[in-house]
Coordinates of C-alpha atoms and ligand atoms in Angstrom, one line a residue:
M1 CA -6.9 -2.1 -18.8
V2 CA -8.2 1.2 -17.7
Q3 CA -7.8 1.3 -14.0
N4 CA -10.8 2.9 -12.0
R5 CA -8.4 5.3 -10.3
D6 CA -7.0 6.7 -13.7
I7 CA -10.7 7.9 -14.2
A8 CA -10.9 9.1 -11.1
R9 CA -7.8 11.3 -11.3
V10 CA -9.3 12.7 -14.4
F11 CA -12.4 13.8 -12.3
Y12 CA -10.2 15.2 -9.4
E13 CA -8.4 17.2 -11.9
I14 CA -11.7 18.3 -13.6
A15 CA -13.0 19.5 -10.0
D16 CA -9.6 20.9 -9.1
I17 CA -9.9 23.3 -12.3
L18 CA -13.4 23.9 -12.0
D19 CA -12.6 24.9 -8.4
L20 CA -10.0 27.5 -9.5
L21 CA -12.6 29.0 -11.9
G22 CA -15.0 29.7 -9.3
D23 CA -17.3 26.9 -10.0
R24 CA -18.1 25.6 -6.3
F25 CA -21.2 23.6 -7.5
K26 CA -19.8 21.3 -10.2
T27 CA -16.5 21.0 -8.4
R28 CA -18.3 19.2 -5.6
A29 CA -20.1 17.1 -8.1
Y30 CA -17.1 15.6 -9.7
R31 CA -15.2 15.2 -6.2
R32 CA -18.0 13.1 -5.2
A33 CA -17.9 11.1 -8.3
A34 CA -14.0 10.6 -8.1
R35 CA -14.2 9.5 -4.8
S36 CA -17.3 7.0 -5.4
I37 CA -15.1 5.8 -8.2
E38 CA -11.7 5.1 -6.4
G39 CA -14.2 3.0 -3.6
L40 CA -15.4 0.7 -6.1
S41 CA -14.0 -2.8 -6.1
E42 CA -15.5 -3.7 -9.6
H43 CA -13.9 -2.3 -12.7
L44 CA -15.5 0.5 -14.2
A45 CA -15.6 -1.3 -18.0
D46 CA -17.5 -4.0 -16.6
I47 CA -20.3 -1.8 -14.8
A48 CA -20.5 0.0 -18.0
A49 CA -20.7 -3.3 -19.9
R50 CA -23.7 -4.1 -17.6
G51 CA -25.0 -0.3 -18.2
A52 CA -25.0 0.2 -14.7
L53 CA -22.6 3.5 -14.6
E54 CA -25.3 5.4 -13.3
E55 CA -26.0 3.2 -10.3
I56 CA -22.6 4.5 -8.9
P57 CA -23.3 7.3 -6.3
G58 CA -22.7 10.6 -7.6
V59 CA -22.7 9.6 -11.2
G60 CA -25.4 11.2 -13.4
K61 CA -25.8 11.1 -17.3
A62 CA -22.8 13.8 -17.9
I63 CA -20.2 12.1 -15.9
S64 CA -21.3 8.6 -17.1
G65 CA -21.0 10.2 -20.5
K66 CA -17.6 11.0 -19.6
I67 CA -16.5 7.7 -18.2
Q68 CA -17.5 5.9 -21.4
E69 CA -15.5 8.6 -23.3
F70 CA -12.4 7.6 -21.5
L71 CA -13.2 4.0 -21.5
K72 CA -13.5 4.3 -25.1
T73 CA -10.7 7.0 -26.4
G74 CA -8.4 7.2 -23.0
K75 CA -9.0 10.9 -22.5
V76 CA -11.9 13.1 -22.0
K77 CA -12.3 16.4 -24.0
A78 CA -13.8 18.5 -21.4
L79 CA -10.8 18.0 -19.2
D80 CA -8.3 19.3 -22.2
E81 CA -10.5 22.2 -22.8
L82 CA -10.3 23.1 -18.9
R83 CA -6.5 22.4 -19.0
R84 CA -6.1 25.5 -21.7
K85 CA -7.9 27.9 -19.4
V86 CA -5.4 27.4 -16.6
S87 CA -1.7 27.2 -16.3
P88 CA -0.8 24.0 -15.3
G89 CA 1.5 25.4 -12.3
L90 CA -1.8 26.6 -10.5
I91 CA -3.1 23.3 -10.7
E92 CA -0.2 21.7 -9.3
I93 CA -0.2 24.2 -6.4
L94 CA -3.8 23.2 -5.7
R95 CA -2.9 19.9 -5.0
I96 CA -0.7 20.7 -1.9
P97 CA -2.6 19.8 1.1
E98 CA -4.7 22.5 2.6
V99 CA -3.8 25.0 -0.1
G100 CA -7.4 25.9 -1.4
P101 CA -8.6 27.6 -4.8
R102 CA -9.1 30.9 -2.6
T103 CA -5.3 30.7 -1.7
V104 CA -4.2 30.0 -5.1
Q105 CA -6.1 32.9 -6.4
T106 CA -4.6 35.3 -3.9
L107 CA -1.1 34.1 -4.6
H108 CA -1.5 34.1 -8.4
E109 CA -3.2 37.7 -8.5
K110 CA -1.2 39.4 -5.8
L111 CA 2.2 38.0 -6.0
G112 CA 2.2 36.8 -9.6
I113 CA 3.1 33.3 -8.3
S114 CA 1.9 30.4 -10.8
T115 CA 4.4 27.6 -10.4
I116 CA 5.5 25.4 -7.4
E117 CA 8.9 26.7 -7.8
E118 CA 7.6 30.5 -7.8
L119 CA 5.9 29.5 -4.4
Q120 CA 9.1 28.0 -3.0
K121 CA 10.8 31.3 -3.8
A122 CA 8.0 33.5 -2.2
L123 CA 8.4 31.5 0.8
E124 CA 12.0 31.8 1.1
E125 CA 11.5 35.5 0.9
H126 CA 8.7 35.6 3.2
R127 CA 6.4 37.0 0.7
I128 CA 3.4 35.5 1.7
R129 CA 2.9 36.6 5.4
D130 CA 2.2 40.4 4.3
L131 CA -0.7 39.2 2.3
P132 CA -4.0 40.4 3.5
G133 CA -5.7 37.9 5.4
F134 CA -2.2 35.6 5.7
G135 CA 0.5 36.2 8.2
E136 CA 3.3 34.5 9.7
R137 CA 1.1 31.5 10.6
S138 CA -0.2 30.8 7.5
E139 CA 3.1 31.0 5.8
E140 CA 4.5 28.5 8.0
S141 CA 1.5 26.3 7.2
I142 CA 2.2 26.5 3.3
R143 CA 5.7 25.7 3.8
R144 CA 5.1 22.8 5.7
N145 CA 2.5 21.5 3.5
L146 CA 4.5 22.2 0.1
E147 CA 7.4 20.3 1.8
L148 CA 5.0 17.4 2.6
Y149 CA 3.6 17.5 -1.0
L150 CA 7.2 17.8 -2.5
K151 CA 8.0 14.5 -0.7
Q152 CA 5.1 12.8 -1.4
R153 CA 5.0 13.7 -5.3
Q154 CA 7.8 11.2 -6.3
R155 CA 6.7 8.3 -4.1
R156 CA 4.6 5.5 -5.6
P157 CA 3.1 2.3 -4.2
L158 CA 5.2 -0.4 -3.0
S159 CA 3.9 -2.9 -5.7
S160 CA 4.3 -0.7 -8.4
A161 CA 7.9 -0.1 -7.7
Y162 CA 8.4 -3.7 -6.9
H163 CA 7.2 -4.8 -10.3
L164 CA 9.3 -2.2 -11.9
A165 CA 12.2 -3.5 -10.0
Q166 CA 11.7 -7.1 -11.0
K167 CA 11.9 -5.9 -14.6
L168 CA 15.1 -4.0 -14.1
L169 CA 16.9 -6.6 -12.2
K170 CA 16.0 -9.5 -14.8
I171 CA 17.7 -7.4 -17.6
L172 CA 20.5 -6.6 -15.1
R173 CA 21.2 -9.9 -14.3
E174 CA 21.7 -10.9 -17.8
V175 CA 24.7 -8.8 -18.3
P176 CA 28.0 -10.7 -18.0
G177 CA 30.2 -9.6 -15.1
V178 CA 27.2 -9.4 -12.6
E179 CA 28.0 -11.6 -9.5
Q180 CA 25.4 -10.2 -7.2
I181 CA 22.4 -7.8 -7.6
E182 CA 20.0 -6.4 -4.9
P183 CA 17.6 -3.7 -5.1
A184 CA 18.3 -1.3 -1.9
G185 CA 16.5 1.3 0.0
S186 CA 13.0 1.5 0.9
L187 CA 12.0 -1.0 -1.9
R188 CA 14.4 -3.7 0.4
R189 CA 12.9 -2.5 3.7
W190 CA 9.5 -3.0 1.7
R191 CA 8.0 0.5 2.8
E192 CA 4.7 1.2 1.6
T193 CA 5.9 3.7 -1.0
V194 CA 8.9 4.0 -2.5
G195 CA 10.8 7.2 -3.9
D196 CA 13.3 6.4 -6.3
L197 CA 14.7 3.0 -6.9
D198 CA 18.2 1.9 -5.6
I199 CA 19.8 -1.0 -7.4
L200 CA 23.3 -2.3 -6.1
I201 CA 25.4 -4.7 -8.3
A202 CA 28.7 -6.5 -7.3
S203 CA 31.2 -6.7 -10.1
E204 CA 34.7 -6.4 -11.1
K205 CA 33.6 -5.2 -14.7
P206 CA 31.3 -2.0 -14.3
V207 CA 31.6 -0.6 -18.0
P208 CA 29.3 -3.1 -19.8
I209 CA 26.9 -3.0 -16.8
M210 CA 26.4 0.8 -16.8
K211 CA 26.2 0.6 -20.6
A212 CA 23.5 -1.9 -20.4
F213 CA 21.5 0.1 -17.6
T214 CA 21.6 3.6 -19.6
E215 CA 20.4 1.8 -22.6
I216 CA 17.1 -0.1 -21.3
S217 CA 14.4 0.5 -23.9
D218 CA 12.2 2.3 -21.3
V219 CA 14.7 5.1 -20.3
K220 CA 13.5 8.7 -21.0
Q221 CA 16.6 10.4 -19.9
V222 CA 20.3 9.7 -18.7
L223 CA 20.8 11.7 -15.5
A224 CA 24.2 10.5 -14.8
H225 CA 26.4 7.7 -16.5
G226 CA 29.7 6.7 -14.6
S227 CA 31.4 3.7 -13.8
T228 CA 30.5 3.3 -10.1
K229 CA 27.1 5.3 -10.3
S230 CA 24.6 6.1 -13.1
S231 CA 21.1 7.3 -12.8
I232 CA 18.2 7.4 -15.3
I233 CA 14.5 8.5 -15.5
L234 CA 11.9 5.9 -16.7
S235 CA 9.2 7.0 -19.2
D236 CA 6.9 6.7 -16.6
G237 CA 9.0 9.3 -14.4
M238 CA 10.5 6.7 -12.1
Q239 CA 14.3 7.6 -11.3
V240 CA 16.5 4.6 -10.9
D241 CA 19.8 5.0 -9.4
L242 CA 22.5 2.1 -10.0
R243 CA 25.6 1.6 -8.2
V244 CA 28.3 -0.9 -9.2
V245 CA 30.9 -1.8 -6.4
K246 CA 33.5 -4.3 -5.9
P247 CA 32.5 -7.7 -4.8
E248 CA 34.3 -7.6 -1.7
N249 CA 32.4 -4.2 -0.7
F250 CA 28.9 -5.6 -1.5
G251 CA 27.8 -6.1 2.1
A252 CA 28.8 -2.7 3.5
A253 CA 27.3 -1.1 0.3
L254 CA 24.1 -2.9 0.7
Q255 CA 23.8 -2.2 4.4
Y256 CA 24.5 1.7 3.7
F257 CA 21.9 1.8 0.7
T258 CA 19.3 0.1 2.4
G259 CA 18.8 2.4 5.2
S260 CA 16.7 3.6 6.6
K261 CA 19.0 6.7 7.9
A262 CA 17.7 6.6 11.2
H263 CA 19.1 3.2 11.7
N264 CA 22.1 3.8 9.9
I265 CA 22.9 6.6 12.2
V266 CA 22.4 4.7 15.3
L267 CA 25.0 1.7 13.8
R268 CA 27.4 4.5 13.0
R269 CA 27.3 5.9 16.4
I270 CA 28.0 2.2 17.7
A271 CA 30.9 1.8 15.4
Q272 CA 32.5 5.2 16.6
K273 CA 32.4 4.1 20.2
R274 CA 34.6 1.6 19.1
K275 CA 36.7 3.7 17.1
W276 CA 35.6 2.4 14.0
K277 CA 34.0 3.7 11.1
L278 CA 31.1 2.6 9.2
S279 CA 30.9 3.6 5.4
E280 CA 29.6 2.3 2.0
Y281 CA 32.8 0.6 1.2
S282 CA 33.5 -1.0 4.9
L283 CA 33.6 -1.3 8.3
S284 CA 37.1 -0.2 9.3
D285 CA 39.4 0.9 12.0
T286 CA 39.5 5.0 11.9
K287 CA 43.3 4.7 13.2
D288 CA 44.7 2.6 10.7
G289 CA 42.1 2.1 7.9
S290 CA 42.1 -1.7 8.4
V291 CA 39.1 -3.4 7.3
I292 CA 37.1 -5.3 9.9
A293 CA 34.1 -6.5 7.7
Q294 CA 33.0 -5.5 4.4
R295 CA 31.6 -8.6 2.3
T296 CA 28.4 -9.4 3.6
E297 CA 26.0 -7.3 5.9
A298 CA 26.0 -10.4 8.5
E299 CA 29.6 -9.9 9.2
I300 CA 28.9 -6.2 9.9
Y301 CA 26.4 -6.7 12.2
E302 CA 28.3 -9.4 14.0
A303 CA 31.4 -7.2 14.2
L304 CA 29.2 -4.7 15.5
G305 CA 28.0 -6.9 18.4
M306 CA 24.6 -7.8 17.0
S307 CA 22.5 -10.4 15.1
W308 CA 21.7 -9.4 11.4
V309 CA 18.8 -7.2 11.4
P310 CA 16.2 -8.2 8.7
P311 CA 15.7 -5.0 6.4
E312 CA 11.9 -4.9 7.3
L313 CA 13.3 -4.1 10.9
R314 CA 15.6 -1.5 10.0
E315 CA 13.7 2.0 11.1
D316 CA 15.4 2.3 14.6
T317 CA 12.0 1.5 16.6
G318 CA 14.1 -0.8 18.8
E319 CA 15.6 -3.6 16.6
I320 CA 19.0 -2.7 17.1
E321 CA 18.5 -3.2 21.0
A322 CA 16.8 -6.3 20.2
A323 CA 19.5 -7.3 17.7
Q324 CA 22.1 -6.9 20.4
K325 CA 20.6 -9.2 22.8
N326 CA 19.7 -11.7 20.1
Q327 CA 16.3 -11.1 20.9
L328 CA 14.7 -10.2 17.3
P329 CA 11.5 -11.7 16.2
K330 CA 11.9 -14.9 14.0
L331 CA 9.8 -12.9 11.4
V332 CA 7.0 -15.0 9.4
E333 CA 7.8 -15.6 5.8
L334 CA 5.8 -16.1 2.8
G335 CA 6.3 -19.8 2.7
D336 CA 4.6 -20.0 6.4
I337 CA 1.4 -19.1 4.9
R338 CA -0.9 -21.9 4.3
G339 CA -4.0 -20.5 3.0
D340 CA -5.8 -17.3 2.2
L341 CA -8.9 -16.1 4.1
H342 CA -10.2 -13.5 2.1
V343 CA -10.8 -13.9 -1.8
H344 CA -13.7 -13.0 -4.1
T345 CA -15.1 -14.4 -6.9
K346 CA -17.8 -13.9 -9.8
W347 CA -20.2 -14.3 -7.2
S348 CA -19.8 -10.8 -6.2
D349 CA -17.2 -8.6 -8.1
G350 CA -14.4 -10.9 -8.8
R351 CA -13.3 -12.0 -12.1
D352 CA -12.8 -15.6 -11.8
T353 CA -14.9 -18.8 -10.5
V354 CA -14.8 -20.5 -7.3
E355 CA -13.0 -23.4 -9.0
A356 CA -10.5 -21.0 -10.6
M357 CA -9.7 -19.4 -7.3
A358 CA -9.3 -22.7 -5.6
K359 CA -7.2 -24.1 -8.4
A360 CA -4.9 -20.9 -8.3
A361 CA -4.9 -21.6 -4.5
I362 CA -3.7 -25.2 -4.9
Q363 CA -0.7 -23.7 -7.3
R364 CA 0.3 -21.6 -4.3
G365 CA 0.6 -24.7 -2.2
Y366 CA -2.2 -23.8 0.1
E367 CA -4.0 -26.1 2.2
Y368 CA -7.4 -23.9 2.6
I369 CA -9.3 -21.0 1.0
V370 CA -12.0 -19.1 2.0
I371 CA -14.4 -17.5 -0.7
S372 CA -15.5 -14.3 0.9
D373 CA -17.8 -12.5 -1.4
H374 CA -19.6 -9.4 -0.3
S375 CA -23.1 -8.8 1.0
K376 CA -26.1 -7.3 -0.5
R377 CA -25.3 -3.9 0.8
V378 CA -22.3 -3.5 -1.6
R379 CA -25.0 -3.1 -4.6
I380 CA -22.3 -1.9 -7.0
A381 CA -20.2 -4.9 -6.3
K382 CA -23.4 -7.3 -7.0
G383 CA -23.5 -8.1 -3.2
L384 CA -25.0 -11.6 -2.2
A385 CA -28.3 -11.7 -0.4
E386 CA -29.2 -14.4 1.7
E387 CA -30.9 -16.9 -0.9
K388 CA -27.8 -16.1 -3.3
L389 CA -25.2 -16.9 -0.5
R390 CA -27.1 -20.3 0.0
E391 CA -27.0 -21.2 -3.7
Q392 CA -23.2 -20.3 -3.4
I393 CA -22.5 -22.4 -0.5
E394 CA -24.0 -25.4 -2.2
E395 CA -21.6 -24.7 -5.0
I396 CA -18.4 -24.3 -2.7
R397 CA -19.4 -27.5 -1.0
K398 CA -19.3 -29.7 -4.5
I399 CA -16.4 -28.0 -5.5
D400 CA -14.7 -28.9 -2.2
E401 CA -15.4 -32.4 -2.6
A402 CA -14.1 -32.6 -6.2
L403 CA -11.0 -30.6 -5.4
T404 CA -9.1 -33.2 -3.1
D405 CA -6.0 -30.9 -2.8
I406 CA -7.4 -28.2 -1.0
R407 CA -10.0 -27.3 1.5
I408 CA -12.2 -24.6 -0.1
L409 CA -14.6 -23.0 2.7
S410 CA -17.2 -20.8 2.3
G411 CA -17.0 -17.4 3.6
V412 CA -18.7 -14.1 3.4
E413 CA -17.7 -10.3 3.6
V414 CA -20.5 -9.0 5.4
E415 CA -21.2 -5.5 5.4
I416 CA -21.7 -3.6 8.9
L417 CA -24.5 -1.4 8.2
S418 CA -24.3 2.3 9.7
D419 CA -26.2 1.3 12.5
G420 CA -23.7 -1.8 13.7
T421 CA -26.1 -4.6 12.5
L422 CA -24.9 -7.1 9.8
D423 CA -26.0 -7.0 6.3
L424 CA -27.1 -10.6 6.7
T425 CA -29.5 -12.7 9.0
D426 CA -27.8 -14.8 11.9
D427 CA -29.1 -18.0 10.0
A428 CA -27.6 -17.3 6.7
L429 CA -24.4 -16.2 8.6
A430 CA -24.4 -19.8 10.5
E431 CA -24.5 -21.6 7.4
T432 CA -20.9 -20.1 6.0
D433 CA -17.7 -21.6 7.6
V434 CA -16.1 -18.0 8.4
V435 CA -17.6 -14.7 8.8
T436 CA -15.7 -11.5 7.8
A437 CA -17.1 -8.4 8.7
S438 CA -16.2 -4.8 7.0
I439 CA -17.1 -1.5 6.2
H440 CA -17.3 0.0 2.7
F441 CA -20.4 2.5 3.2
D442 CA -21.3 5.5 5.1
T443 CA -17.7 5.7 6.5
R444 CA -17.8 9.7 7.8
G445 CA -19.2 9.0 10.8
S446 CA -17.5 10.3 14.1
E447 CA -14.7 8.4 15.5
E448 CA -17.1 7.5 18.5
E449 CA -19.6 6.3 15.7
M450 CA -17.4 4.3 13.6
T451 CA -15.8 2.5 16.7
E452 CA -19.4 1.6 18.1
R453 CA -20.2 0.3 14.7
F454 CA -17.5 -2.1 15.0
L455 CA -17.7 -3.1 18.2
Q456 CA -21.6 -3.7 17.9
A457 CA -20.4 -6.1 15.2
M458 CA -18.1 -8.0 16.8
E459 CA -20.9 -8.8 19.4
N460 CA -22.3 -11.0 16.7
K461 CA -21.4 -14.4 17.7
Y462 CA -20.5 -15.5 14.2
V463 CA -18.0 -12.9 13.3
D464 CA -14.6 -14.3 12.8
I465 CA -12.5 -11.4 10.9
L466 CA -12.5 -7.8 10.8
A467 CA -11.1 -6.9 7.5
H468 CA -9.5 -3.9 6.5
P469 CA -10.4 -2.1 10.0
T470 CA -9.3 1.0 9.3
G471 CA -10.6 1.7 5.7
R472 CA -7.2 3.0 4.4
L473 CA -5.9 2.4 0.8
V474 CA -2.5 3.5 0.9
G475 CA -1.4 6.4 -1.2
Q476 CA -5.2 6.9 -2.3
R477 CA -7.7 6.8 0.7
P478 CA -7.1 7.6 4.1
S479 CA -8.6 5.8 7.4
Y480 CA -11.7 6.7 8.8
S481 CA -11.9 7.8 12.0
V482 CA -11.9 4.8 14.5
N483 CA -10.3 4.0 18.0
L484 CA -7.9 1.3 17.0
D485 CA -7.2 0.2 20.7
K486 CA -10.8 -0.1 21.7
L487 CA -11.0 -2.2 18.6
M488 CA -8.3 -4.2 19.5
E489 CA -9.6 -4.6 22.9
A490 CA -13.1 -6.1 21.6
A491 CA -11.5 -8.2 19.1
K492 CA -9.3 -9.8 21.9
R493 CA -12.5 -10.1 24.2
H494 CA -14.7 -11.5 21.4
G495 CA -12.1 -14.2 19.9
V496 CA -12.3 -11.7 16.5
F497 CA -9.1 -11.6 14.2
L498 CA -8.1 -8.5 12.7
E499 CA -6.9 -8.6 9.0
I500 CA -3.9 -7.2 7.3
N501 CA -5.0 -6.6 3.8
S502 CA -2.2 -7.1 1.2
Y503 CA -3.9 -4.9 -1.2
R504 CA -4.8 -1.7 1.2
F505 CA -2.1 -2.2 3.6
D506 CA -4.6 -1.8 6.4
L507 CA -3.8 -2.3 9.0
S508 CA -0.4 -0.7 8.8
A509 CA 2.9 -2.2 9.7
V510 CA 2.8 -0.1 13.1
E511 CA -0.8 -0.9 13.9
A512 CA 0.1 -4.6 13.2
R513 CA 2.9 -4.4 15.7
R514 CA 0.8 -2.7 18.2
A515 CA -2.0 -5.7 17.9
R516 CA 1.1 -8.1 18.3
E517 CA 2.1 -6.4 21.8
R518 CA -1.5 -6.6 22.8
G519 CA -1.7 -10.5 22.4
L520 CA -3.8 -10.5 19.3
K521 CA -3.6 -12.7 16.5
L522 CA -4.3 -11.6 12.8
A523 CA -4.6 -12.9 9.5
V524 CA -2.7 -11.7 6.4
N525 CA -5.2 -11.8 3.3
S526 CA -5.1 -10.9 -0.1
D527 CA -8.6 -10.0 -0.9
A528 CA -7.7 -11.3 -4.4
H529 CA -10.4 -10.3 -6.9
W530 CA -8.9 -12.7 -9.4
A531 CA -7.0 -15.8 -9.4
M532 CA -3.6 -13.9 -10.2
G533 CA -4.5 -11.2 -7.5
L534 CA -3.5 -14.3 -4.7
E535 CA 0.2 -13.1 -5.7
I536 CA -0.2 -9.8 -3.5
M537 CA 0.0 -11.9 -0.6
K538 CA 3.8 -10.9 -0.5
F539 CA 2.8 -7.5 0.3
G540 CA 0.8 -8.3 3.1
V541 CA 3.7 -10.9 4.7
A542 CA 5.7 -7.6 4.1
V543 CA 3.6 -5.5 6.4
A544 CA 3.5 -8.4 8.8
R545 CA 7.3 -8.6 8.9
R546 CA 7.7 -4.7 9.1
G547 CA 5.1 -5.1 12.3
W548 CA 7.4 -7.6 13.9
L549 CA 4.9 -10.4 13.5
E550 CA 6.0 -14.1 13.6
A551 CA 4.5 -17.2 12.2
G552 CA 2.7 -17.7 15.5
D553 CA 1.0 -14.2 15.1
V554 CA -0.6 -14.8 12.2
I555 CA -3.5 -17.3 12.0
N556 CA -3.4 -18.4 8.3
T557 CA 0.1 -19.9 8.9
L558 CA -2.1 -22.9 10.8
S559 CA -2.7 -26.3 9.6
F560 CA -6.2 -26.6 8.6
T561 CA -7.2 -28.8 11.8
K562 CA -5.9 -26.0 13.9
L563 CA -7.5 -23.6 11.8
R564 CA -10.7 -25.0 12.7
Q565 CA -10.4 -24.9 16.3
I566 CA -9.9 -21.3 16.2
F567 CA -12.7 -20.3 14.1
K568 CA -16.2 -20.0 15.6
H569 CA -18.1 -22.3 12.9
I570 CA -16.2 -24.2 10.5
H571 CA -18.8 -27.0 9.3
Ligands
LIG601 ZN1 -13.8 -5.4 1.3
LIG602 ZN1 -12.9 -8.2 0.2

């Protein structure tokens, strides 16, 4: 299935090339279209099927034609033609943050730079500062942004790395001789983005395992094939490193390769103070090399005088001190979640019916689910007007009665309009059980304006939840400017709950932790647009865990009876 972001990427690239070629006007048009496509919650294929492509902001005849071409053929001819006009290296240089087409042109014309590598070299030789209009400061800024770009280039969203890792683990688990297998690195810490994948295996027989690993059907290139470490590049460009260690060293290796770097530096320092050495093999005595702990992580942490630290917390942001005092939080778990408070159905831009979503929720063992489709302002997602919402409530009540294993609540994801009022009348909101307010449009206001909009929305006595309050979509869209502290303060005052959105990673873990420290409770929701989408709750829970949240900090761990008491108007 063609993803919207694939098409958005095509238009961004077209815009970049046009920009290099000096066509400012068309550049803007393509960027605008790309941005609105990224912001859609409905699949372009569905919009095209309804014949509504040109209703998307920024999409006219020409662009709509290209969307259809892409949907049909998987490519856009015009892009291929444009690519032939400019060298790919220049296009890549243009992707470096804050390096615009003017700069790229100058670098190319004056210094003959047409690849990232040539740019790196010119930076090393300090050749850029002498260009007219440049200088030391702009050279330094290019250097910093290039570093940032190179770091970011290889990282991908957690969910994609996660699914890839699951596939590899499944294959490797089958190989005879594998005693234990775990992903390590940032995937095990559930970071928002993952660079290379690290997999760790405990075994006495590494040879057949390494053979199986380097022969995985999806391998594009084998970078290294050894008996303790092998590295491959998969066809989609992901690098995977596999290490096979002896079972007795597994704990030390797992601890070492899970990281983070910062966390491990502190642990090593603690070991050194005791005249010990912590390595990927063991925790051992520096003097005689005798092993103090190695088989499990728990033994190592215990020997170092602290409780075992869950990987999600290993960032050196207070977890070591807490572990030393035996005061780590008891982190919320996926199994604690008793319901999903934010899902969509066919009534707006979801793919499944209310019934299908409810049944999928029953399958997951949930006690309740809140159907919260978009309100009318979100036209592109067929948002509901008051009358439609009432029809939907009626349907939900019927299905709720028919399905006895779950409570199906009627909610709505009501748009906060640019003046801070809500997109539906209070009367309509009052008929629902749960009101979730959020912003999808007109998000370019100043921090003050955006914050004010949220604050005003929270004044509404029916609003229970603020969904994805910063608007960020990890790896794709930055947050809008909003004063989160003011939002948190108001949320507390008005009994509104902020959301961790499992798809967008908004709030982020750091923000979630801040909310917890302010005594706020949060909702962790999937924002699923189809029944299978309920699955991504695990990523939201991971954000919550990285944010130090316990079950008691998450409202959808409550039983239905208790949930009823904290919301404003469940019928
Ligand atoms: Zn939303
Ligand atoms: Zn939503």
